[in-house]
PDB file of N, CA, C and O in Angstrom:
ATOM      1  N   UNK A   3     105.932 -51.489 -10.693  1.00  0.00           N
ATOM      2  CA  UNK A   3     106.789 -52.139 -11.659  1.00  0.00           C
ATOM      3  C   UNK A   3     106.525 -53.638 -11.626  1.00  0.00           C
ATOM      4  O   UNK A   3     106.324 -54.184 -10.541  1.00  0.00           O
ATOM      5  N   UNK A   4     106.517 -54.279 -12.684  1.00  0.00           N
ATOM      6  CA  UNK A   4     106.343 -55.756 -12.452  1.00  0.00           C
ATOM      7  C   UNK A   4     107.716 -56.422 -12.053  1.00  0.00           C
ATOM      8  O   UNK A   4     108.877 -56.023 -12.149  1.00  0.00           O
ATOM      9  N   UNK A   5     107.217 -57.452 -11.625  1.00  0.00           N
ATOM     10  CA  UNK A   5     108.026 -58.289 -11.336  1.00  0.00           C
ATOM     11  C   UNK A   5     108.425 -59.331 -12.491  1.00  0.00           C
ATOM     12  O   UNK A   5     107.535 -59.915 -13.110  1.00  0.00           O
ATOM     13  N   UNK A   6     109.840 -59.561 -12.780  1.00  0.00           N
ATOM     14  CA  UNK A   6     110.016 -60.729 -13.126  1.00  0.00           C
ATOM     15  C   UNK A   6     110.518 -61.823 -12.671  1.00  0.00           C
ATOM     16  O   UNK A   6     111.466 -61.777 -11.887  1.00  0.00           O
ATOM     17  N   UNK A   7     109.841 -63.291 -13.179  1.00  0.00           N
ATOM     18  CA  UNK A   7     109.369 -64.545 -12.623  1.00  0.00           C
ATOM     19  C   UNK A   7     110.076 -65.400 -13.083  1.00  0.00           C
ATOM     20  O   UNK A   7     109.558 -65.822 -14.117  1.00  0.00           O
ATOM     21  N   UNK A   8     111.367 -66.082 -12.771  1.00  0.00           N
ATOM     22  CA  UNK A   8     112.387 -67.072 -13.404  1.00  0.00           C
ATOM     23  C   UNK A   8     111.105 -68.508 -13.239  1.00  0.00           C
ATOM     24  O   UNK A   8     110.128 -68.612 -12.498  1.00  0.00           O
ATOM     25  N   UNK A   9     111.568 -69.266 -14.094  1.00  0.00           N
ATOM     26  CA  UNK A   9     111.254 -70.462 -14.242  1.00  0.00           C
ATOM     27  C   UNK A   9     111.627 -70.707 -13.064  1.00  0.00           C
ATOM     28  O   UNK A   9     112.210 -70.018 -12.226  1.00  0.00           O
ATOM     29  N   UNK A  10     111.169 -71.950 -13.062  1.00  0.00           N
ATOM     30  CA  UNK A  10     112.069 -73.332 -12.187  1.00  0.00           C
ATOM     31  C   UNK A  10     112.907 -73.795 -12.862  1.00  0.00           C
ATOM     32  O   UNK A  10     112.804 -73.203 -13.936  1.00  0.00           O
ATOM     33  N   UNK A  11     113.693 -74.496 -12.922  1.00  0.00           N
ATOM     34  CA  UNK A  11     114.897 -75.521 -13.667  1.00  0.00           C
ATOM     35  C   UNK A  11     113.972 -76.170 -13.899  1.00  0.00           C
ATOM     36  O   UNK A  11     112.993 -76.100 -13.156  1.00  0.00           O
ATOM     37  N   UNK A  12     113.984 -77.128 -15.158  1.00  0.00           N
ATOM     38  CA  UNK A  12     113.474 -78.420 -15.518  1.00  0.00           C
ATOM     39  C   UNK A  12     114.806 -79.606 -14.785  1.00  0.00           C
ATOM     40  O   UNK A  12     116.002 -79.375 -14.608  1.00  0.00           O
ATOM     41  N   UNK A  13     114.213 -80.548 -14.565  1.00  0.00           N
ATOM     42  CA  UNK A  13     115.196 -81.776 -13.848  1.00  0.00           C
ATOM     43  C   UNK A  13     115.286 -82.356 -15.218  1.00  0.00           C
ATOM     44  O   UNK A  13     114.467 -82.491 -16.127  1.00  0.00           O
ATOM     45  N   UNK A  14     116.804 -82.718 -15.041  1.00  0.00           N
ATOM     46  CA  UNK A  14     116.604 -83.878 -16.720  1.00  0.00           C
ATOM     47  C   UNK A  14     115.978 -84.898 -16.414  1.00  0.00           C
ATOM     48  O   UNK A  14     115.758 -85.296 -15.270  1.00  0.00           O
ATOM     49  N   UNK A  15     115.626 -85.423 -17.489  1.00  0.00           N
ATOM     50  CA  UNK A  15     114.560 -86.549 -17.659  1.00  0.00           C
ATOM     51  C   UNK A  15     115.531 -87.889 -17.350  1.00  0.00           C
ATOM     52  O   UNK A  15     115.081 -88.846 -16.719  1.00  0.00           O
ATOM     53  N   UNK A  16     117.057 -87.854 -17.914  1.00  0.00           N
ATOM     54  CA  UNK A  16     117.627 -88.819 -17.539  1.00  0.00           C
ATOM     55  C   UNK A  16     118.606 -89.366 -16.537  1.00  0.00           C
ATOM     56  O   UNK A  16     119.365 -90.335 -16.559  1.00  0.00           O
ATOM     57  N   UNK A  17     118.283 -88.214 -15.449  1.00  0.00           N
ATOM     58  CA  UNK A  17     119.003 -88.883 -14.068  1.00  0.00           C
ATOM     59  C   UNK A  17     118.503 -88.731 -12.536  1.00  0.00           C
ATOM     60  O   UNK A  17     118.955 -89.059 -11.439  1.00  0.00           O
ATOM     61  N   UNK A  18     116.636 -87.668 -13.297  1.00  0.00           N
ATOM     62  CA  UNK A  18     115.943 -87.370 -12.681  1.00  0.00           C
ATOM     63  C   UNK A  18     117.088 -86.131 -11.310  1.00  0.00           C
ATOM     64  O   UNK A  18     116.797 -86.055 -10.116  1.00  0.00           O
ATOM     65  N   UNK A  19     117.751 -85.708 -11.670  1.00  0.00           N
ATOM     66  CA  UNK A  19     118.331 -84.615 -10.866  1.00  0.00           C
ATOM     67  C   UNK A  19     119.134 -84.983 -10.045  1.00  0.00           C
ATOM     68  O   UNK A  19     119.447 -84.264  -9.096  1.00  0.00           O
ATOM     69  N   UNK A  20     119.731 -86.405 -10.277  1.00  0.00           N
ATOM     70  CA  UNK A  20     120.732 -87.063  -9.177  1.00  0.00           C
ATOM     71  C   UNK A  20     122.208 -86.968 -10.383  1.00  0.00           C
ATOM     72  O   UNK A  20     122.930 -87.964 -10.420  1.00  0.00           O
ATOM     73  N   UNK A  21     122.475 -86.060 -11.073  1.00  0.00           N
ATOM     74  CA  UNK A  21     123.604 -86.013 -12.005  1.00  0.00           C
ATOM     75  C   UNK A  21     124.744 -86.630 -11.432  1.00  0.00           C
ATOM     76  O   UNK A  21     124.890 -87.703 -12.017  1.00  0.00           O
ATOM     77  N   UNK A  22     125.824 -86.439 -10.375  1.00  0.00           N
ATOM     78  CA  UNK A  22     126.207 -87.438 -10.270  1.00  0.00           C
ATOM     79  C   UNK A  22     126.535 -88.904  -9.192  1.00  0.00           C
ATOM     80  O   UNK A  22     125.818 -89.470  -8.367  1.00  0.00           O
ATOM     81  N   UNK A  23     127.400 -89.062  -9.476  1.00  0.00           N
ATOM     82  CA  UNK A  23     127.109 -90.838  -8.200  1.00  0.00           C
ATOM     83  C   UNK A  23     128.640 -91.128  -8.547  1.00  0.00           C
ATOM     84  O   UNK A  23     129.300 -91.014  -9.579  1.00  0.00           O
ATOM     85  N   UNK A  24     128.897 -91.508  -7.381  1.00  0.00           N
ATOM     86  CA  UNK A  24     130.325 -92.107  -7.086  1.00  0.00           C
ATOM     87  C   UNK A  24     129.396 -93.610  -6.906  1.00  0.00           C
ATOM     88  O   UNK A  24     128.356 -93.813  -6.280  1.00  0.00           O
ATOM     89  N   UNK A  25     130.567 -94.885  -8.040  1.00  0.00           N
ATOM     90  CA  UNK A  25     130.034 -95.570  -8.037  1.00  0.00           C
ATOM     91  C   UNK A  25     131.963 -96.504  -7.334  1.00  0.00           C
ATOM     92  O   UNK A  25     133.104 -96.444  -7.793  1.00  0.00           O
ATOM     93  N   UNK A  26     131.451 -97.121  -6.284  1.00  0.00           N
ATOM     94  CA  UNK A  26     132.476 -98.349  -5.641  1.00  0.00           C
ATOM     95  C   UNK A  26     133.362 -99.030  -6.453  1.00  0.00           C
ATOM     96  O   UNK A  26     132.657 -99.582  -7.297  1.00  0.00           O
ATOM     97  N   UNK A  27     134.845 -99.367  -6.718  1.00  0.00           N
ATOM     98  CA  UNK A  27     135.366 -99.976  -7.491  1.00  0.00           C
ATOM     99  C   UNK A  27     136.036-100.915  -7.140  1.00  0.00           C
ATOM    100  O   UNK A  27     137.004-101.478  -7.653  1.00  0.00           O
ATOM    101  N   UNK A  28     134.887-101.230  -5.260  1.00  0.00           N
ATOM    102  CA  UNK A  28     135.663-102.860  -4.262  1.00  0.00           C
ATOM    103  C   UNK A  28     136.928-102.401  -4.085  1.00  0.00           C
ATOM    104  O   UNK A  28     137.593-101.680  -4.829  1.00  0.00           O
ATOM    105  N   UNK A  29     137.180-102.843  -3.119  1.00  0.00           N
ATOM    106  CA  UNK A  29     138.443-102.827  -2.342  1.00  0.00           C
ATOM    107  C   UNK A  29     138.418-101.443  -1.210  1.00  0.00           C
ATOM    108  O   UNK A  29     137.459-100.713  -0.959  1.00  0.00           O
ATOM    109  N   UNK A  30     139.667-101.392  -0.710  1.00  0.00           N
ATOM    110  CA  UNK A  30     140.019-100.225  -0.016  1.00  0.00           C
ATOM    111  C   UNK A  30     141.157-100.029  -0.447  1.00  0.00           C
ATOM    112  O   UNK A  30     141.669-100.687  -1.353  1.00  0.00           O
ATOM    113  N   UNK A  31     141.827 -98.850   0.312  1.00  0.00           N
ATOM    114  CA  UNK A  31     143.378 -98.139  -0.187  1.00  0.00           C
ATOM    115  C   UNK A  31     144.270 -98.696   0.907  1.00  0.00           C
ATOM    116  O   UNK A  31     143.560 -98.888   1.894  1.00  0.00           O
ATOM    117  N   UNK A  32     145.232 -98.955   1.088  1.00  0.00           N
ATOM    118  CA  UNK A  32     145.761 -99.208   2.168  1.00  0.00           C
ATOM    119  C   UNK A  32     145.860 -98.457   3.201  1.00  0.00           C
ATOM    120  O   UNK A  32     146.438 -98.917   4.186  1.00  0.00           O
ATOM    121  N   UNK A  33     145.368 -97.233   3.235  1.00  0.00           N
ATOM    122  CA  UNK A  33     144.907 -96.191   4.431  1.00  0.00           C
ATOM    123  C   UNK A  33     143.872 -96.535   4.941  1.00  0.00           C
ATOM    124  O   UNK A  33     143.605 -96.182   6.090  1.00  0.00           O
ATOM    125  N   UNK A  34     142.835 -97.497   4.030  1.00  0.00           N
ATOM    126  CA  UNK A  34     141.231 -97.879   4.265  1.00  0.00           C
ATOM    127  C   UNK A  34     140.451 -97.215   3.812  1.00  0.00           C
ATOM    128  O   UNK A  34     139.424 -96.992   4.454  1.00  0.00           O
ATOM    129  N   UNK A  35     140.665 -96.606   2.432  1.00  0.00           N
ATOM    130  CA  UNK A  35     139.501 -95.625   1.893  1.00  0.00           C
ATOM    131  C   UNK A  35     138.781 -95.884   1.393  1.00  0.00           C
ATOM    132  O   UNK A  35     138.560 -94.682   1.246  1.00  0.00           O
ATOM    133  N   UNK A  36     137.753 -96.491   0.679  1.00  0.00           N
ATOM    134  CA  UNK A  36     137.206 -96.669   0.086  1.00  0.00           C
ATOM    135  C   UNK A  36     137.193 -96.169  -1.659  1.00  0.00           C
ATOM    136  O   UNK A  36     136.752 -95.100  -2.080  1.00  0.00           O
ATOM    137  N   UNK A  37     137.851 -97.358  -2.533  1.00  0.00           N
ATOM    138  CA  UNK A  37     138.068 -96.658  -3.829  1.00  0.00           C
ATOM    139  C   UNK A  37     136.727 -96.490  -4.118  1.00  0.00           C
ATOM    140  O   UNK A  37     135.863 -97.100  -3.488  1.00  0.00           O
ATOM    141  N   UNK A  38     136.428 -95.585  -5.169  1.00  0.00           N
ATOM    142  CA  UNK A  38     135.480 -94.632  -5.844  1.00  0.00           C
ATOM    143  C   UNK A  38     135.511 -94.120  -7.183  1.00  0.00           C
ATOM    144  O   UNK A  38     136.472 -93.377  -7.383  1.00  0.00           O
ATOM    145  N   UNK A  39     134.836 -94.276  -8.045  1.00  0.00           N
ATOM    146  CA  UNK A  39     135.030 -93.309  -9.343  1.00  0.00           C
ATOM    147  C   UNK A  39     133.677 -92.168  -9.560  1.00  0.00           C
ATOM    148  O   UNK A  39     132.621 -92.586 -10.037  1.00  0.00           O
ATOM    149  N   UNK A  40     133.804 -91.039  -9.249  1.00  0.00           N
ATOM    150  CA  UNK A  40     132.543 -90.135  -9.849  1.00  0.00           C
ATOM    151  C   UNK A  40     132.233 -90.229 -11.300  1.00  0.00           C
ATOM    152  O   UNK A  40     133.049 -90.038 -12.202  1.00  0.00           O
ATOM    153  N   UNK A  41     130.300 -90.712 -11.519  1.00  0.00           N
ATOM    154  CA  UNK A  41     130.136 -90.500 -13.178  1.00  0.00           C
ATOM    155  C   UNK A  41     129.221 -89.306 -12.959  1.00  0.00           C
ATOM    156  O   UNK A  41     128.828 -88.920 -11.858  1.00  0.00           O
ATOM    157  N   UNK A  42     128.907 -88.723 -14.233  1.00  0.00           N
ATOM    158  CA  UNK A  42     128.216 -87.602 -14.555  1.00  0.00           C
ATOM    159  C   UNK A  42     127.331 -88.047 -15.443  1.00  0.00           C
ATOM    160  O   UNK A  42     127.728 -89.016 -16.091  1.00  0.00           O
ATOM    161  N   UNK A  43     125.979 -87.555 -15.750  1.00  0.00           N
ATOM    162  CA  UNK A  43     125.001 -88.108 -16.492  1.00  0.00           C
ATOM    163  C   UNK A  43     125.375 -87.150 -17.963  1.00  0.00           C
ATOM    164  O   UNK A  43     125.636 -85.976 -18.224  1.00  0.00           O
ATOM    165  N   UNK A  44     125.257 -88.110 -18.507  1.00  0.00           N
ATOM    166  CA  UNK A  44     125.890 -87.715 -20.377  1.00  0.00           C
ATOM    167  C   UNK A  44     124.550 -86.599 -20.476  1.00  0.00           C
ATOM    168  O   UNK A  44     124.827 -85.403 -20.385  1.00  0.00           O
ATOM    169  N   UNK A  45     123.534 -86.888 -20.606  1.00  0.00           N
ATOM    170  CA  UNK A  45     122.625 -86.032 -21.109  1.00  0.00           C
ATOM    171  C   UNK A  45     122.952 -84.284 -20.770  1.00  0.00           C
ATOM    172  O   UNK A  45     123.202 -83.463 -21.652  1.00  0.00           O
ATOM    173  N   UNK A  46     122.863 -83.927 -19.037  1.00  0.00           N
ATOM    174  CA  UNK A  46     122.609 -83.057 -18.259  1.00  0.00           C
ATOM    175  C   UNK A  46     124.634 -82.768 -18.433  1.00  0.00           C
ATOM    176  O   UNK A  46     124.858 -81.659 -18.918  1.00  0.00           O
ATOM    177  N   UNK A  47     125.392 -83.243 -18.245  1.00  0.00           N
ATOM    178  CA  UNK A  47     127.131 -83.117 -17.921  1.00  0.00           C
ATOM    179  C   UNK A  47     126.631 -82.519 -16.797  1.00  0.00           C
ATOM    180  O   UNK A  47     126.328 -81.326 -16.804  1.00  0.00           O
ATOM    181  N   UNK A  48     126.486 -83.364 -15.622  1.00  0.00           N
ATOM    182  CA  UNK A  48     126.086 -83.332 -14.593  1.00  0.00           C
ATOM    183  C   UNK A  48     126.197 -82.360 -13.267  1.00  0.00           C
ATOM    184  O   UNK A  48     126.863 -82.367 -12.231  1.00  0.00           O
ATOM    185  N   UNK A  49     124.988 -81.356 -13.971  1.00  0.00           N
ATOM    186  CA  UNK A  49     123.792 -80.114 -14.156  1.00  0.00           C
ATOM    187  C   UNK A  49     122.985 -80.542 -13.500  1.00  0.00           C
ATOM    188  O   UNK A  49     122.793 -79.865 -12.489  1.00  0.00           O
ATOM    189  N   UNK A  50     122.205 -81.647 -13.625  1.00  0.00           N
ATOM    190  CA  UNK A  50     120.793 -82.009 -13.551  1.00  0.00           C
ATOM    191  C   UNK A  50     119.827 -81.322 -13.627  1.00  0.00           C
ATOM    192  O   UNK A  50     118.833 -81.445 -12.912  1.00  0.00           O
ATOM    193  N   UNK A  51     119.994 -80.427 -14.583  1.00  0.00           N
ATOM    194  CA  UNK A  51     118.641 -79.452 -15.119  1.00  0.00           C
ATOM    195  C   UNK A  51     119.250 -79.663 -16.896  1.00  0.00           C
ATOM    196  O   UNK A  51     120.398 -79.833 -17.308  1.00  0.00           O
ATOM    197  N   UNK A  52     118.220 -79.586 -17.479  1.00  0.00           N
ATOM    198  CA  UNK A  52     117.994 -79.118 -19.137  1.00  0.00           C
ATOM    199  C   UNK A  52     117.395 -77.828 -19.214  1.00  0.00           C
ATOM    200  O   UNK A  52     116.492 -77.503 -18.443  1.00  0.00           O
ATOM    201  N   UNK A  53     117.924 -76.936 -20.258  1.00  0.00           N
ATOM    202  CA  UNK A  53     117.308 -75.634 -20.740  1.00  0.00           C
ATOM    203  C   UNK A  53     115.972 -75.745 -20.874  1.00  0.00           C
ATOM    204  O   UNK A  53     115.535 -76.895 -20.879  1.00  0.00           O
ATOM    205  N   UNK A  54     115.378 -75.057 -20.960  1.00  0.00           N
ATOM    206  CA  UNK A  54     113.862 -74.569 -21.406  1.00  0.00           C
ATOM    207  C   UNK A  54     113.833 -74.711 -22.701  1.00  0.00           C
ATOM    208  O   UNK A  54     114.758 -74.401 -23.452  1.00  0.00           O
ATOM    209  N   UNK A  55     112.443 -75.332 -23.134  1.00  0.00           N
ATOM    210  CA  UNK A  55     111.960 -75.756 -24.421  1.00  0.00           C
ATOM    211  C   UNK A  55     112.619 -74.309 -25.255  1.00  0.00           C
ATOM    212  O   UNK A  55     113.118 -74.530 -26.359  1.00  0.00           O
ATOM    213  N   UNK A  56     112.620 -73.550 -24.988  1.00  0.00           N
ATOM    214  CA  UNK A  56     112.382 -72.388 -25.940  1.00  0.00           C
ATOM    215  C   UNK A  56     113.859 -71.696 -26.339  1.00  0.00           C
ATOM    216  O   UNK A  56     114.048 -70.873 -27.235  1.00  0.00           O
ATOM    217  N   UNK A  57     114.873 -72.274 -25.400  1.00  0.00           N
ATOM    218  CA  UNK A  57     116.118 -72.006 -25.744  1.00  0.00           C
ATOM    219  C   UNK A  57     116.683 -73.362 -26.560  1.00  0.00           C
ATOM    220  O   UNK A  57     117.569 -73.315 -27.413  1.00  0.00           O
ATOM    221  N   UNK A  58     116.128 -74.335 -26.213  1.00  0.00           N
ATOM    222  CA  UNK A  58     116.483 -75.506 -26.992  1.00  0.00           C
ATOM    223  C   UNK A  58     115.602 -75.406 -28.641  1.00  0.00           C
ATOM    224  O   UNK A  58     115.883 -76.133 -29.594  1.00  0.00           O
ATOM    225  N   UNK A  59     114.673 -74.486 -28.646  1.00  0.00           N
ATOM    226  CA  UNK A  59     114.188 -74.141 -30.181  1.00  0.00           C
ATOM    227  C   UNK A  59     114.998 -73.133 -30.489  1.00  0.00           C
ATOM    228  O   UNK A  59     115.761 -73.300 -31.440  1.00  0.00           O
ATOM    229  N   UNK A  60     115.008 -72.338 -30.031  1.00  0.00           N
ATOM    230  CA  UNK A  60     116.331 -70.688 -30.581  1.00  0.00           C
ATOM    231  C   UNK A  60     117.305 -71.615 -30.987  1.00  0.00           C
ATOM    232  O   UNK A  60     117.617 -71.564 -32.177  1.00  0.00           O
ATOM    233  N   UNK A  61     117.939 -72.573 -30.174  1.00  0.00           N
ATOM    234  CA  UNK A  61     119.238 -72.857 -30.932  1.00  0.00           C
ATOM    235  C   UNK A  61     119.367 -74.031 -31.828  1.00  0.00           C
ATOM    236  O   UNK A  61     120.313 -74.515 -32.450  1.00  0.00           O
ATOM    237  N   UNK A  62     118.028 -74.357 -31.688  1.00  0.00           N
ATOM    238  CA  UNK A  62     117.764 -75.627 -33.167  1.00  0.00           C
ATOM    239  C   UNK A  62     117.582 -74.841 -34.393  1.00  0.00           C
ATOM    240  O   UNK A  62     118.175 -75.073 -35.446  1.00  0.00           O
ATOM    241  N   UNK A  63     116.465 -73.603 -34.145  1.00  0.00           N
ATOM    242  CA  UNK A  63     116.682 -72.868 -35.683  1.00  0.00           C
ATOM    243  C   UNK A  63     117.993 -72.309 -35.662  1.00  0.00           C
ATOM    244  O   UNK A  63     118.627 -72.580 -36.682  1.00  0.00           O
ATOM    245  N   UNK A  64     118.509 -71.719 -34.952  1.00  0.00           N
ATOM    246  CA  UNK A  64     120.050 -71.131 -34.923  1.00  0.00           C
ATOM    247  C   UNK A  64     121.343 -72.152 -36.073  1.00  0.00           C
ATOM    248  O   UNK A  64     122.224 -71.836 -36.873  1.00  0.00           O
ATOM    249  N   UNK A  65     120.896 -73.169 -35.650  1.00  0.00           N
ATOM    250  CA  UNK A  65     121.712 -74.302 -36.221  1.00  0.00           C
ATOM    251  C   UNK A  65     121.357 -74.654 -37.674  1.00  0.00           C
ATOM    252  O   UNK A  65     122.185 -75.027 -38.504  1.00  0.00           O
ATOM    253  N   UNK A  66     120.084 -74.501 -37.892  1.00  0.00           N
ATOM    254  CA  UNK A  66     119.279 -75.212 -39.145  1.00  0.00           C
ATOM    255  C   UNK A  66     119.386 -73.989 -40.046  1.00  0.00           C
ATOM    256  O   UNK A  66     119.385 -74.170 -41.264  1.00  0.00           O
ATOM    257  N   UNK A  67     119.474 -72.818 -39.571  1.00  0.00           N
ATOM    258  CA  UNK A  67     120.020 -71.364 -40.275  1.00  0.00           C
ATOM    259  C   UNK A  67     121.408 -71.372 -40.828  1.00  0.00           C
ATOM    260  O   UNK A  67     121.699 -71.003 -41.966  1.00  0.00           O
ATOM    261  N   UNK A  68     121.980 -71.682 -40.211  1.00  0.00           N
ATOM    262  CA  UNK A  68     123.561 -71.721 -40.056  1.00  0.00           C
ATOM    263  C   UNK A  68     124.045 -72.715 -41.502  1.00  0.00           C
ATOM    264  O   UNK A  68     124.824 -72.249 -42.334  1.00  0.00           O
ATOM    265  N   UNK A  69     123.633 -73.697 -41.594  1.00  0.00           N
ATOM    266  CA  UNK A  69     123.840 -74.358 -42.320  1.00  0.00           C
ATOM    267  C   UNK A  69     123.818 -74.161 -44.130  1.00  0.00           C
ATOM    268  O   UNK A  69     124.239 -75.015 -44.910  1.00  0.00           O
ATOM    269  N   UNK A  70     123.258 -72.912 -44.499  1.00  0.00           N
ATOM    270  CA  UNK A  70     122.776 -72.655 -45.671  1.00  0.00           C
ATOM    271  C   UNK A  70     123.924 -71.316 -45.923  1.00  0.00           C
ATOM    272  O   UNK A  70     123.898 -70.670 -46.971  1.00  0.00           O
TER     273      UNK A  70
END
C-alpha cells in the first residue's frame, strides 16, 4: 500500500515562524513582574505556517466563482 506523504508546513514569510512575541511595556507590577503585552503576526494570526499554494488557489477560484 502506499504511503501517504504530508507536506511540511510552509513558515510564513512574515514572521519567519516566530508568530508571537511578548513585547515589554517598562516598568514592573508592584509584585515585580514584569509588564508585557503578547502580539500575533497579522499575516499567519499567529500560526506561523501559511496554507499550501494549492489550497490558497482552491479558495481564490472558490471566491472568484462565488461572486457571479
Amino acid at each position: 500500500m502506499p504511503q501517504h506523504h504530508l507536506a511540511p508546513a510552509r513558515v510564513c514569510p512574515d514572521c519567519d515562524g516566530f508568530a508571537s512575541v511578548h513585547v515589554t511595556l517598562g516598568g514592573r507590577t508592584s509584585a515585580g513582574i514584569l509588564r508585557t503585552v503578547t502580539a500575533y503576526c497579522r499575516a499567519c494570526h499567529g500560526t506561523g505556517t501559511v496554507p499550501a499554494l494549492r489550497v490558497l488557489a482552491a479558495a481564490a477560484a472558490t471566491a472568484v466563482f462565488a461572486r457571479r
